[in-house]
XYZ file of C-alpha atoms in Angstrom:
663
model
C 47.772 115.302 125.246
C 51.495 116.047 125.282
C 52.317 112.349 125.002
C 49.927 111.968 122.095
C 51.463 114.951 120.321
C 55.029 113.571 120.726
C 53.896 110.151 119.523
C 52.360 111.756 116.451
C 55.551 113.668 115.700
C 57.657 110.497 116.023
C 55.404 108.640 113.601
C 55.660 111.516 111.126
C 59.486 111.446 111.336
C 59.638 107.710 110.761
C 57.271 108.116 107.847
C 59.570 110.783 106.442
C 62.596 108.453 106.503
C 60.543 105.657 104.951
C 59.406 107.960 102.180
C 62.974 109.131 101.679
C 64.203 105.565 101.185
C 61.325 104.953 98.784
C 62.483 107.860 96.665
C 66.031 106.437 96.584
C 64.702 103.037 95.526
C 62.545 104.525 92.774
C 65.408 106.688 91.508
C 67.480 103.590 90.680
C 65.580 103.169 87.384
C 65.473 105.830 84.649
C 62.301 107.859 84.653
C 61.169 106.606 88.033
C 61.906 109.899 89.723
C 59.062 111.590 87.882
C 56.564 109.157 89.455
C 57.425 110.087 93.034
C 57.752 113.221 95.093
C 60.929 115.134 94.335
C 63.688 115.237 96.938
C 66.280 117.894 97.712
C 69.001 117.202 100.253
C 71.301 120.042 101.119
C 74.847 118.710 101.522
C 76.280 121.594 103.550
C 73.343 122.671 105.679
C 74.398 124.754 108.697
C 75.405 122.545 111.546
C 74.994 119.378 109.614
C 71.311 119.459 110.719
C 68.734 117.846 108.501
C 65.968 120.131 107.182
C 62.584 119.975 108.937
C 60.682 116.820 107.952
C 58.253 118.470 105.568
C 60.710 120.642 103.606
C 62.580 117.959 101.616
C 59.375 117.107 99.800
C 58.714 120.624 98.489
C 58.714 121.091 94.721
C 61.881 123.062 93.774
C 61.298 126.125 91.637
C 62.822 126.518 88.179
C 65.592 128.904 89.312
C 66.833 126.478 91.944
C 66.759 123.639 89.449
C 68.896 125.578 86.971
C 71.353 126.604 89.645
C 71.851 122.994 90.702
C 71.861 121.433 87.263
C 75.654 120.977 87.280
C 77.181 118.668 89.929
C 79.510 120.386 92.384
C 82.996 118.856 92.402
C 85.229 118.327 95.440
C 88.426 120.356 95.671
C 91.672 118.390 95.940
C 92.624 120.553 98.920
C 89.520 119.489 100.776
C 91.029 116.251 102.050
C 94.320 117.800 103.211
C 92.454 120.396 105.298
C 89.740 118.023 106.476
C 91.638 116.839 109.536
C 91.755 120.370 110.955
C 88.109 120.988 110.172
C 87.011 117.831 111.961
C 88.102 119.123 115.355
C 86.419 122.530 114.967
C 82.766 123.432 115.373
C 82.662 125.839 112.434
C 79.871 124.020 110.640
C 77.613 124.292 113.721
C 77.906 128.015 114.457
C 74.247 128.592 113.650
C 73.071 125.539 115.610
C 72.670 127.082 119.039
C 70.421 125.378 121.571
C 66.881 126.597 121.492
C 66.854 127.543 117.784
C 65.815 124.169 116.371
C 62.960 124.711 113.929
C 59.628 123.284 114.942
C 60.573 122.483 118.546
C 58.779 123.903 121.543
C 60.652 126.470 123.562
C 59.779 124.678 126.830
C 61.820 121.543 125.967
C 64.945 120.916 128.108
C 68.149 121.920 126.399
C 69.617 118.402 126.538
C 66.508 116.943 124.860
C 66.760 119.447 122.008
C 70.322 118.252 121.359
C 69.170 114.618 121.327
C 66.435 115.585 118.851
C 69.040 117.278 116.690
C 71.209 114.150 116.872
C 68.267 112.011 115.761
C 67.361 114.302 112.860
C 70.918 114.407 111.532
C 71.147 110.627 111.939
C 68.034 110.144 109.776
C 69.502 112.292 107.004
C 72.829 110.471 107.326
C 71.200 107.020 107.055
C 69.448 108.249 103.905
C 72.854 109.211 102.452
C 74.297 105.824 103.373
C 71.321 104.156 101.688
C 72.044 106.145 98.537
C 75.709 105.079 98.584
C 75.188 101.409 99.384
C 71.837 100.479 97.888
C 71.830 102.800 94.867
C 75.331 103.676 93.633
C 77.069 100.517 94.841
C 74.390 98.039 93.781
C 73.724 99.679 90.415
C 77.424 99.652 89.533
C 77.748 96.025 90.594
C 74.748 95.093 88.469
C 76.206 96.902 85.449
C 79.633 95.288 85.947
C 78.086 91.799 85.978
C 75.873 92.495 82.986
C 78.206 94.342 80.606
C 81.647 93.195 81.827
C 82.792 96.735 80.873
C 84.600 97.179 84.200
C 85.618 94.758 86.980
C 83.452 94.091 90.029
C 86.567 94.377 92.218
C 86.962 98.019 91.189
C 83.442 98.766 92.420
C 84.113 97.003 95.723
C 87.368 98.918 96.199
C 85.632 102.235 95.575
C 82.934 101.661 98.195
C 85.143 99.812 100.694
C 83.076 98.733 103.751
C 80.167 101.127 103.177
C 77.679 98.229 103.401
C 78.757 97.432 106.976
C 78.550 101.099 107.954
C 75.066 101.420 106.431
C 73.720 98.289 108.139
C 75.119 99.381 111.513
C 73.457 102.792 111.384
C 70.199 101.703 109.766
C 69.599 98.583 111.877
C 71.139 99.535 115.221
C 72.181 103.138 115.824
C 69.159 104.960 114.368
C 66.521 102.606 115.879
C 68.179 102.817 119.321
C 68.221 106.633 119.213
C 64.596 106.698 118.037
C 63.394 104.376 120.827
C 65.262 106.308 123.486
C 63.801 109.660 122.381
C 60.295 108.146 122.189
C 60.669 107.030 125.810
C 62.439 110.222 126.969
C 59.922 111.015 129.708
C 60.561 107.697 131.447
C 64.235 107.298 130.481
C 65.887 110.714 129.809
C 69.304 109.414 128.817
C 71.377 108.353 125.785
C 74.818 107.842 127.335
C 74.323 104.116 127.886
C 73.148 103.616 124.284
C 76.149 105.391 122.791
C 78.532 103.512 125.098
C 77.166 100.226 123.764
C 77.452 101.218 120.100
C 80.545 103.492 120.069
C 83.154 100.688 119.721
C 81.664 99.793 116.338
C 82.538 103.262 115.012
C 86.154 102.147 114.644
C 85.082 100.507 111.392
C 85.276 104.013 109.885
C 89.079 103.842 109.901
C 89.072 101.366 107.023
C 86.743 103.573 104.997
C 88.752 106.737 105.629
C 92.076 105.065 104.761
C 90.624 103.895 101.474
C 88.998 107.227 100.572
C 91.841 108.724 98.519
C 92.370 105.513 96.574
C 88.623 105.265 96.008
C 88.523 108.817 94.645
C 91.359 108.038 92.226
C 89.678 104.838 91.010
C 86.408 106.695 90.595
C 88.035 109.398 88.452
C 90.040 106.879 86.417
C 87.157 104.560 85.521
C 84.808 107.457 84.839
C 87.208 108.566 82.106
C 87.881 105.210 80.488
C 84.568 103.347 80.824
C 81.419 104.732 79.177
C 79.005 102.302 80.958
C 80.594 103.167 84.310
C 80.171 106.886 83.617
C 76.578 106.398 82.403
C 75.480 104.740 85.668
C 77.144 107.427 87.792
C 75.711 110.284 85.716
C 72.192 108.822 85.741
C 72.102 108.517 89.534
C 73.745 111.917 90.102
C 71.153 113.631 87.908
C 68.251 112.110 89.856
C 66.343 114.048 92.494
C 67.473 111.511 95.078
C 71.086 112.628 94.665
C 70.245 116.293 95.162
C 72.446 117.295 92.184
C 75.542 116.315 94.177
C 78.376 114.162 92.856
C 79.157 110.682 94.100
C 82.365 112.002 95.615
C 80.357 114.498 97.692
C 78.233 111.691 99.082
C 81.334 109.597 99.784
C 82.664 112.403 102.009
C 79.745 112.072 104.439
C 81.145 109.084 106.398
C 84.514 110.834 106.693
C 82.868 113.752 108.529
C 80.295 111.901 110.591
C 82.178 110.823 113.749
C 83.475 114.338 114.584
C 79.867 115.563 114.349
C 78.858 112.969 116.930
C 81.631 114.267 119.159
C 80.472 117.881 118.861
C 76.826 117.077 119.582
C 77.631 114.820 122.525
C 80.023 117.385 123.987
C 77.250 119.977 123.871
C 74.854 117.450 125.389
C 77.177 116.872 128.368
C 77.561 120.628 128.893
C 73.781 121.155 128.972
C 73.036 118.305 131.381
C 72.149 119.400 134.923
C 74.826 118.654 137.498
C 72.748 115.912 139.169
C 71.339 114.399 135.979
C 71.289 110.565 136.026
C 72.929 110.483 132.587
C 75.918 112.628 133.585
C 78.423 109.790 134.205
C 77.301 107.642 131.268
C 77.278 110.599 128.887
C 80.819 111.620 129.864
C 82.058 108.058 129.370
C 80.281 107.892 126.006
C 81.955 111.171 124.991
C 85.363 109.686 125.821
C 84.610 106.649 123.658
C 83.467 108.845 120.761
C 86.671 110.845 121.138
C 88.722 107.641 120.753
C 86.767 106.753 117.632
C 87.460 110.256 116.263
C 91.149 109.743 117.002
C 91.052 106.572 114.927
C 89.500 108.561 112.100
C 92.095 111.337 112.370
C 94.889 108.766 112.457
C 93.506 107.222 109.285
C 93.433 110.651 107.608
C 97.025 111.275 108.722
C 98.117 107.928 107.296
C 96.263 108.663 104.066
C 97.974 112.058 103.761
C 101.364 110.422 104.439
C 100.839 107.867 101.704
C 99.656 110.552 99.291
C 102.716 112.729 100.002
C 104.957 109.669 99.697
C 103.449 108.743 96.349
C 103.964 112.305 95.078
C 107.653 112.089 96.047
C 108.057 108.724 94.330
C 106.529 110.162 91.164
C 109.037 113.030 91.237
C 111.815 110.448 91.571
C 110.625 108.287 88.662
C 109.042 105.400 90.600
C 112.271 103.394 90.788
C 111.645 99.894 92.139
C 114.447 99.959 94.694
C 113.125 103.054 96.491
C 109.314 102.710 96.268
C 108.198 101.384 99.650
C 104.863 102.401 101.259
C 106.321 101.841 104.736
C 108.821 104.699 104.307
C 108.349 108.092 105.900
C 109.643 111.289 104.313
C 111.397 113.322 107.028
C 112.821 116.239 105.046
C 113.595 117.391 101.531
C 115.263 120.436 100.041
C 118.080 121.893 97.942
C 121.726 121.929 99.045
C 125.101 122.697 97.500
C 127.582 119.873 96.920
C 131.202 120.811 97.687
C 133.318 119.250 94.958
C 136.781 117.832 95.606
C 137.856 119.001 92.114
C 135.804 122.088 91.240
C 136.027 125.308 93.187
C 132.332 126.197 92.832
C 129.709 124.109 94.690
C 127.070 122.346 92.586
C 123.299 122.529 93.147
C 121.792 119.262 94.352
C 118.588 118.074 96.048
C 118.177 115.767 99.063
C 115.308 113.514 100.139
C 115.680 112.178 103.694
C 113.538 109.154 104.557
C 113.491 107.175 107.778
C 115.806 104.553 106.240
C 117.726 106.272 103.426
C 119.077 109.570 102.107
C 118.660 110.158 98.371
C 121.197 112.479 96.718
C 119.624 113.765 93.492
C 120.128 116.140 90.588
C 117.387 118.038 88.754
C 116.594 116.717 85.293
C 116.874 119.221 82.461
C 113.961 117.653 80.573
C 111.417 116.835 83.252
C 109.342 114.216 81.456
C 107.785 112.039 84.142
C 110.438 112.270 86.840
C 111.616 115.622 88.158
C 114.847 114.332 89.745
C 117.438 111.690 88.998
C 118.802 109.723 91.943
C 122.603 109.799 91.882
C 123.320 108.098 95.205
C 121.341 106.276 97.861
C 122.916 106.323 101.333
C 121.478 103.979 103.968
C 120.697 105.682 107.274
C 121.981 102.572 109.068
C 125.662 103.278 109.594
C 125.414 106.895 108.454
C 127.235 109.678 110.335
C 126.589 113.416 110.126
C 128.427 116.391 111.602
C 129.186 120.054 111.038
C 132.320 121.040 109.112
C 134.592 123.941 110.042
C 135.562 125.426 106.715
C 136.115 129.164 106.278
C 135.786 128.883 102.503
C 132.423 127.074 102.673
C 130.355 128.334 105.634
C 127.287 126.371 106.841
C 128.771 123.117 105.503
C 128.232 119.653 106.951
C 129.435 116.125 106.291
C 127.248 113.090 105.600
C 129.281 109.897 105.770
C 127.556 106.693 104.701
C 128.538 103.192 103.747
C 127.847 103.919 100.079
C 129.292 107.443 99.834
C 130.516 110.439 101.827
C 129.261 113.904 100.880
C 130.394 117.398 101.847
C 127.316 119.619 101.610
C 126.652 123.318 102.110
C 123.363 124.812 103.300
C 122.089 128.307 102.541
C 122.148 129.385 106.194
C 123.302 128.128 109.560
C 119.707 127.470 110.625
C 119.159 125.290 107.569
C 122.411 123.421 108.211
C 121.411 122.723 111.819
C 117.993 121.565 110.669
C 119.517 119.077 108.226
C 121.964 117.762 110.830
C 119.199 117.329 113.410
C 116.904 115.562 110.944
C 119.657 113.165 109.860
C 120.728 112.515 113.438
C 117.147 111.796 114.509
C 116.821 109.205 111.735
C 120.168 107.678 112.714
C 119.198 107.492 116.401
C 115.982 105.654 115.592
C 117.813 102.940 113.668
C 121.101 102.665 115.574
C 120.565 103.547 119.222
C 123.118 100.928 120.164
C 125.841 102.959 118.413
C 125.390 106.171 120.423
C 128.965 106.027 121.725
C 130.506 105.161 118.376
C 132.776 107.954 117.136
C 132.368 109.537 113.749
C 134.212 107.436 111.183
C 135.440 110.392 109.168
C 137.293 113.440 110.466
C 137.668 116.660 108.514
C 140.869 118.596 107.785
C 140.756 120.062 111.287
C 140.621 116.657 112.983
C 143.249 114.603 114.767
C 145.418 112.858 112.146
C 146.209 109.904 114.398
C 142.563 109.504 115.392
C 141.543 109.754 111.734
C 143.976 107.023 110.722
C 142.829 104.839 113.625
C 139.147 105.200 112.738
C 139.883 104.667 109.054
C 141.735 101.458 109.836
C 138.753 100.224 111.867
C 136.297 100.736 108.998
C 138.613 100.808 106.002
C 136.671 99.533 103.020
C 133.429 99.221 105.019
C 132.192 102.763 104.354
C 132.843 105.406 101.723
C 135.622 107.767 102.877
C 135.654 111.547 102.842
C 137.749 112.544 99.836
C 140.432 115.155 100.509
C 139.857 118.092 98.162
C 142.459 118.532 95.417
C 143.403 122.073 96.385
C 144.212 120.986 99.955
C 147.399 119.243 98.787
C 150.235 120.006 96.370
C 152.012 116.644 96.664
C 151.132 112.953 96.860
C 149.993 112.133 100.389
C 151.904 108.833 100.252
C 155.206 109.328 98.368
C 155.253 113.145 98.953
C 156.262 113.931 95.383
C 154.844 117.199 93.959
C 151.940 116.947 91.525
C 152.091 118.348 88.012
C 149.655 118.425 85.114
C 151.562 115.967 82.876
C 153.608 113.285 84.604
C 152.173 113.206 88.134
C 148.434 113.826 88.211
C 146.063 113.619 91.162
C 144.051 110.478 91.976
C 141.961 109.484 94.977
C 142.273 106.306 96.994
C 138.774 104.813 97.209
C 139.508 103.316 100.620
C 141.021 106.197 102.632
C 140.172 109.210 100.433
C 143.757 110.503 100.228
C 144.981 112.385 97.136
C 147.760 110.257 95.665
C 149.712 109.957 92.429
C 149.183 107.266 89.800
C 152.225 105.289 90.935
C 151.022 105.135 94.525
C 147.473 104.155 93.497
C 148.104 101.492 90.883
C 146.613 98.800 93.105
C 143.140 97.226 93.219
C 141.304 95.932 96.268
C 137.726 94.790 96.884
C 135.761 97.313 98.953
C 132.730 96.077 100.876
C 130.838 99.383 100.674
C 130.942 99.132 96.861
C 129.588 95.597 96.668
C 133.044 93.986 96.928
C 134.007 95.356 93.522
C 137.732 96.065 92.890
C 138.618 99.764 93.273
C 141.744 101.912 92.928
C 143.506 102.125 96.300
C 146.866 103.372 97.571
C 149.591 100.933 98.567
C 148.971 101.430 102.321
C 145.295 100.481 101.980
C 146.164 97.659 99.572
C 148.458 96.098 102.158
C 145.893 96.509 104.944
C 142.925 95.180 102.944
C 144.593 92.266 101.156
C 147.433 91.314 103.467
C 149.820 91.145 100.515
C 153.414 92.320 101.115
C 154.679 94.969 98.712
C 157.969 94.476 96.809
C 161.020 96.183 98.291
C 161.045 98.907 95.657
C 157.478 99.828 96.650
C 158.212 100.204 100.351
C 158.167 103.630 101.913
C 161.507 105.425 101.891
C 163.127 106.945 104.927
C 161.578 110.271 105.796
C 163.632 113.408 105.244
C 163.860 116.400 107.528
C 161.008 118.157 105.715
C 158.821 115.046 105.435
C 156.720 115.895 108.451
C 152.958 115.699 107.888
C 151.113 118.980 108.219
C 149.074 119.375 111.405
C 145.806 121.220 111.134
C 144.367 121.023 114.649
C 145.190 122.692 117.956
C 145.876 119.276 119.521
C 149.065 118.858 117.465
C 150.182 122.476 117.004
C 150.897 125.528 119.082
C 149.910 127.737 116.152
C 148.802 126.971 112.587
C 147.133 128.843 109.738
C 147.630 130.559 106.409
C 150.154 133.407 106.115
C 150.970 135.468 103.063
C 154.651 135.135 102.127
C 156.094 138.485 101.033
C 159.332 139.052 99.135
C 161.450 137.430 96.413
C 162.920 134.942 98.883
C 159.924 132.637 98.548
C 160.090 132.326 94.771
C 157.379 130.168 93.255
C 156.079 128.988 96.641
C 154.297 132.338 97.343
C 152.146 134.164 97.823
C 150.491 132.056 100.585
C 151.628 129.137 102.726
C 150.230 126.938 105.467
C 152.433 127.715 108.475
C 152.674 125.424 111.509
C 154.579 125.458 114.794
C 154.070 121.814 115.832
C 153.676 120.867 119.471
C 156.223 118.060 119.161
C 158.789 120.418 117.548
C 157.934 123.820 119.126
C 161.096 125.678 118.090
C 160.642 125.237 114.322
C 158.269 126.904 111.863
C 157.203 124.577 109.016
C 155.784 126.099 105.837
C 153.637 123.928 103.548
C 152.073 124.676 100.197
C 148.708 123.263 101.379
C 147.188 122.126 104.721
C 147.200 118.389 103.948
C 150.716 118.164 102.460
C 152.886 115.431 103.901
C 156.153 117.309 103.273
C 156.989 120.912 104.079
C 158.308 123.335 101.472
C 160.752 124.754 103.975
C 161.418 124.993 107.714
C 162.819 127.856 109.827
C 164.506 127.163 113.231
C 163.069 130.020 115.287
C 165.586 129.917 118.152
C 167.466 133.221 118.325
C 165.335 135.045 115.728
C 164.128 138.575 116.382
C 160.407 139.114 115.781
C 159.295 142.553 114.585
C 155.581 143.451 114.595
C 153.756 145.506 111.915
C 154.366 148.806 110.244
C 152.179 151.851 109.838
C 151.730 151.046 106.156
C 150.205 147.637 106.943
C 149.827 146.616 110.613
C 149.158 142.956 109.614
C 152.797 142.482 108.498
C 155.542 141.078 110.784
C 159.151 139.911 110.198
C 161.708 137.361 111.344
C 165.342 138.544 111.266
C 168.691 136.949 112.186
C 172.238 137.355 110.734
C 171.167 138.764 107.427
C 168.198 136.362 107.096
C 164.885 138.221 106.745
C 161.464 136.631 106.345
C 158.357 138.765 105.909
C 154.808 137.480 106.618
C 151.333 138.974 106.473
C 148.416 137.688 108.562
C 144.760 137.976 107.608
C 143.908 140.183 110.617
C 145.754 142.186 113.254
C 144.502 139.816 115.949
C 146.048 136.845 114.123
C 149.272 138.804 113.624
C 149.539 139.387 117.401
C 149.080 135.670 118.104
C 151.702 134.699 115.526
C 154.149 137.228 116.941
C 153.599 135.890 120.467
C 154.085 132.274 119.341
C 157.292 133.061 117.435
C 158.717 135.153 120.297
C 158.224 132.188 122.638
C 159.955 129.830 120.199
C 162.795 132.303 119.640
C 163.408 132.410 123.404
C 163.528 128.590 123.661
C 160.129 128.080 125.367
C 158.500 124.631 125.121
C 154.986 123.542 126.225
C 154.751 121.342 129.320
C 151.275 119.908 128.739
C 148.773 119.188 125.956
C 147.071 122.576 126.280
C 149.936 124.658 127.581
C 150.488 127.779 125.502
C 147.830 126.911 122.914
C 147.483 129.866 120.513
C 145.713 128.102 117.656
C 142.319 129.202 116.407
């Protein structure tokens, strides 16, 4: 009797699916729905479980019909959050074992789960039939008949839905049905799922195409009346359940994770010694791999969507639009100008192969940003800058351009440096030991010149800021606003006068175009010998380049110069006690000046520390000569006093780090 009852139930279920397909077929022609039983398919039923076999054929009352008269649209955020939802069991909270409607309470738990799997598979095959045999075929027929829209558009929208439908309708569903019919003799499904699971990888193609399909669907619905008429007619039929085509197209995207959840529950409910235990666990692993393929496709789709949004904000320029790119980081920064004192607001986009330096457009019609510079990650260098005036600053040195940038916080600066360095490491692992090509003001001057000579003209240099010098860094003549203005050498970045930069040389980083360069770089790049009147003159006693790092100085830093003795050179000077001349104090107008304003031989001077009025002040005195200085802090004053007392007593350093007092 029990076997007869189960056989009767199976026949009723198969009859239900057959009737369901009949309704879909009849709904493909206008008015046909009224000649058949009406169908209602709930899209978001709890647990993804199909309604009991008899319920879909009930006549809906008037209130339900009015409530579902308008198609429900899919939120744009649905896709971006779908990947997280796929791995959770939220939709099956009400589907606890033993609560399946219409099932006997004496059935084994694992069999109830298999029955649930079969029921949901029947409803899913019905949805696939609607997509492939109704929507897809009707749109193809209309495209061939009216020529109002291309057939290729229809095929792109539905991707490989025909293959998915045939697989489930002809193989997966019949296999599940036969196995459940023969459950008493063969209580297992693990072997069946193992055999069919590899074919589920075909879902990756469908999922990757989903976003593009949704965009095509929206676009052609707006601009083609025949296209819209076919969609609207099918959506309004009872077969569609008052759901939009986009809702139905979401079903395949969600299906594989539902298999994983059901099979995981099936494995948990199997007795420890069940014959299907090993096969079911192996089948679960294979379903998990298929779900990973689906999640990877969703991730790739989200990446492409985010990338396209970025390209739209940048104006879809041909030289930057590349679907293989990956956006690593974006955000606002401040650009430190070599002329202006105030930093300028800019915006960066870091990709895996390039850094885009952009400005915001005032009139944002189409593009939101304008690309000012593209710096290739290949060959790019990045490092933190030590600059008291601009905290949280960092240097990006590329072949096309070198930028001094300032972040809003130290954490943000570190994040930018790490992101840039990670991109650099991926492209140029072979250059891990290559030193940074550009050194800042605090770097070793000899090392800077050596590195610059190695890559002179191959990469954009770091430009020395105007306020860091008061004289030409080549001829050492003071700048003025009329006859000797500031210019930058495009090869080394030095601030030079017009006379010293009246040369042109081709620079490889600028496409071998001629650029203004100083005479030193001109000689190096071209090999041409300068005329005798252009050669460097013999250096005077004050023509000693300023040293800004602890490697070349015992003590260096800014000091305020107090008193009338200093004249126009006050009120602040860059003071240096060089390591190679430890008994002399050199005073420069700016840190990068190549000639000192004055020098003071410290031997024999008496050093007097601070007064009660201002403890940061100290003095040098000898034979009527009196020099008064003021440090920024008391701690700096003490270090200056100690350094000058050593020099006054004739002390000299014995090693590279002996007596180092520099900050």
